[in-house]
C-alpha atoms as one frame of an Amber mdcrd trajectory, in Angstrom:
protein
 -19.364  -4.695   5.758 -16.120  -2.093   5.102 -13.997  -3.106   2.132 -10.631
  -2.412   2.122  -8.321  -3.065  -0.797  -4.328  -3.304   0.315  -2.190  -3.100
  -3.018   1.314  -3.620  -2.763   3.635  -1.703  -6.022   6.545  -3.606  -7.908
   9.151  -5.950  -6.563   7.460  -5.957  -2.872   6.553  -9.639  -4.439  10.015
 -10.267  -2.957   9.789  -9.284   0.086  11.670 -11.388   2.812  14.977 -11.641
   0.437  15.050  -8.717  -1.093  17.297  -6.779   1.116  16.045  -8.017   4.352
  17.960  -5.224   6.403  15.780  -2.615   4.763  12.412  -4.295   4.394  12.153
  -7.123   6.622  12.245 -11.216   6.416   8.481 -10.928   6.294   6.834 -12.172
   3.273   4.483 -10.654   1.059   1.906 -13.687   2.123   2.733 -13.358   5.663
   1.617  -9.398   5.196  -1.518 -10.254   3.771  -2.564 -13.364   5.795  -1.820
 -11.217   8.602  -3.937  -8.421   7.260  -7.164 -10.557   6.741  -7.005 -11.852
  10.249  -6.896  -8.288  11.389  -9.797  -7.040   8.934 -12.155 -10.225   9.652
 -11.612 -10.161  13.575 -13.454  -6.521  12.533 -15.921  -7.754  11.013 -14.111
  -5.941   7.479 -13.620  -7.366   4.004 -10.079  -7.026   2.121  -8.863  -7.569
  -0.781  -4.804  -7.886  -1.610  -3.208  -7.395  -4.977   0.763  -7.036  -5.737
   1.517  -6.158  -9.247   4.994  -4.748 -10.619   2.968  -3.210 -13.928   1.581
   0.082 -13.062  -0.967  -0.350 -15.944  -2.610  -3.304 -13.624  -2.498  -0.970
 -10.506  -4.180   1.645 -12.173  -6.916  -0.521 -13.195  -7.114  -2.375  -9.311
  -7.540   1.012  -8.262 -10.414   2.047 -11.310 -12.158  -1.515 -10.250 -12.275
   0.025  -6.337 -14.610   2.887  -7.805 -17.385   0.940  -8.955 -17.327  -2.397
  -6.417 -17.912  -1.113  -3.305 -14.367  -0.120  -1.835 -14.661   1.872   1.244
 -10.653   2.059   1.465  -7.458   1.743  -0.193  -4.303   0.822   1.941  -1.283
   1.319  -1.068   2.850   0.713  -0.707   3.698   1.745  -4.450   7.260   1.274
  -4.276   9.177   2.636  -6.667   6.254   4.436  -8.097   5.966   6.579  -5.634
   8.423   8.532  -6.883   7.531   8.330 -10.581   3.927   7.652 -11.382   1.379
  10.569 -12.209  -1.040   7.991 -13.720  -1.758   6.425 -10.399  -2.115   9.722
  -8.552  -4.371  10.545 -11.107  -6.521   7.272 -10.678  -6.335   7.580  -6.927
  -7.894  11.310  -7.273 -10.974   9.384  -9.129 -11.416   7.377  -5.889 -13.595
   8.804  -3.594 -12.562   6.837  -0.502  -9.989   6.771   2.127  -6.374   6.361
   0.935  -3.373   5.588   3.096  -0.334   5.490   1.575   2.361   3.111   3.593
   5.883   2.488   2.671   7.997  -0.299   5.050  11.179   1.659   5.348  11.299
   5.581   5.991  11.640   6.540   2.867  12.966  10.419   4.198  16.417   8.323
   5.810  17.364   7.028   2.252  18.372   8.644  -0.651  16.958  11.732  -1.608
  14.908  10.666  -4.689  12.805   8.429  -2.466  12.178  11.976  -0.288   9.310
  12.832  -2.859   5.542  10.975  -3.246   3.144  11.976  -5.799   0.566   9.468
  -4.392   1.098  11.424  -0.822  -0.725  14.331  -2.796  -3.720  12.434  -2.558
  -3.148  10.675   0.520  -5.228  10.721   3.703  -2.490   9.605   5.602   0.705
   8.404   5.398   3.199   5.637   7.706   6.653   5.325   7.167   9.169   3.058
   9.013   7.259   0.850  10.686   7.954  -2.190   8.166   4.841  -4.490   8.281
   3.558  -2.923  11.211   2.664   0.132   8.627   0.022  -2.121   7.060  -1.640
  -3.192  10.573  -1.380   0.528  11.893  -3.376   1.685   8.378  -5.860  -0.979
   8.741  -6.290  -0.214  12.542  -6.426   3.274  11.685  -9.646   2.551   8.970
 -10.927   0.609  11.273 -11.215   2.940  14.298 -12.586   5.925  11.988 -15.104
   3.227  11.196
């Protein structure tokens, strides 16, 4: 069985009234619910993990090394932008990584423009809102 681990970066824990014309009235459970129906009607296990400390992303990520992680799926937010130290960890991984982000990130302003964790990306979907997620998985899924 493929393991896929979907972590979602700071304040995406407030999805659905957090500015709902940028990101959605989707919550963060109906992401994830939605996510494990599409992964188990595969035949896939995943794992889902929000945190707004990049300390506890790093280590989600260092945890996917050693247990068997075929994938990651991440949206980190603001620390897209900022954070080095989960590039770095994501360059330890050795599997798939798709980076996903719910708005496109190249309309808005232009600090959102850059990605360090795109550097290690294997692919990247902006735009889409939720959809994103599903079109990662699907995307995992097909390259088997």
């Amino acid at each position: 069985m493929h393991k896929v681990l979907v972590l979602h970066g700071p304040n995406l824990n407030l999805l659905g009234t957090r500015q709902p014309e940028i990101y959605g009235r989707e919550t963060l459970a109906d992401i994830d619910r939605d996510l494990r129906e599409q992964a188990a009607r595969a035949g896939w296990e995943l794992a889902c993990r929000q945190s707004n400390h990049e300390g506890e992303l790093i280590d989600a990520i260092h945890a996917a090394r050693l247990d068997g992680t075929a994938a990651i799926i991440i949206n980190p937010a603001a620390y897209t932008h900022t954070s080095v130290a989960i590039l770095d960890a994501l360059n330890a991984f050795d599997g798939k990584v798709i980076e996903v982000h719910l708005s496109n990130v190249h309309k808005r302003e232009a600090f959102r423009h850059h990605s360090y964790v795109s550097l290690r990306a294997d692919g990247v979907i902006a735009g889409l809102g939720s959809q994103g997620y599903h079109a990662a998985l699907e995307a995992l899924i097909t390259a088997g």
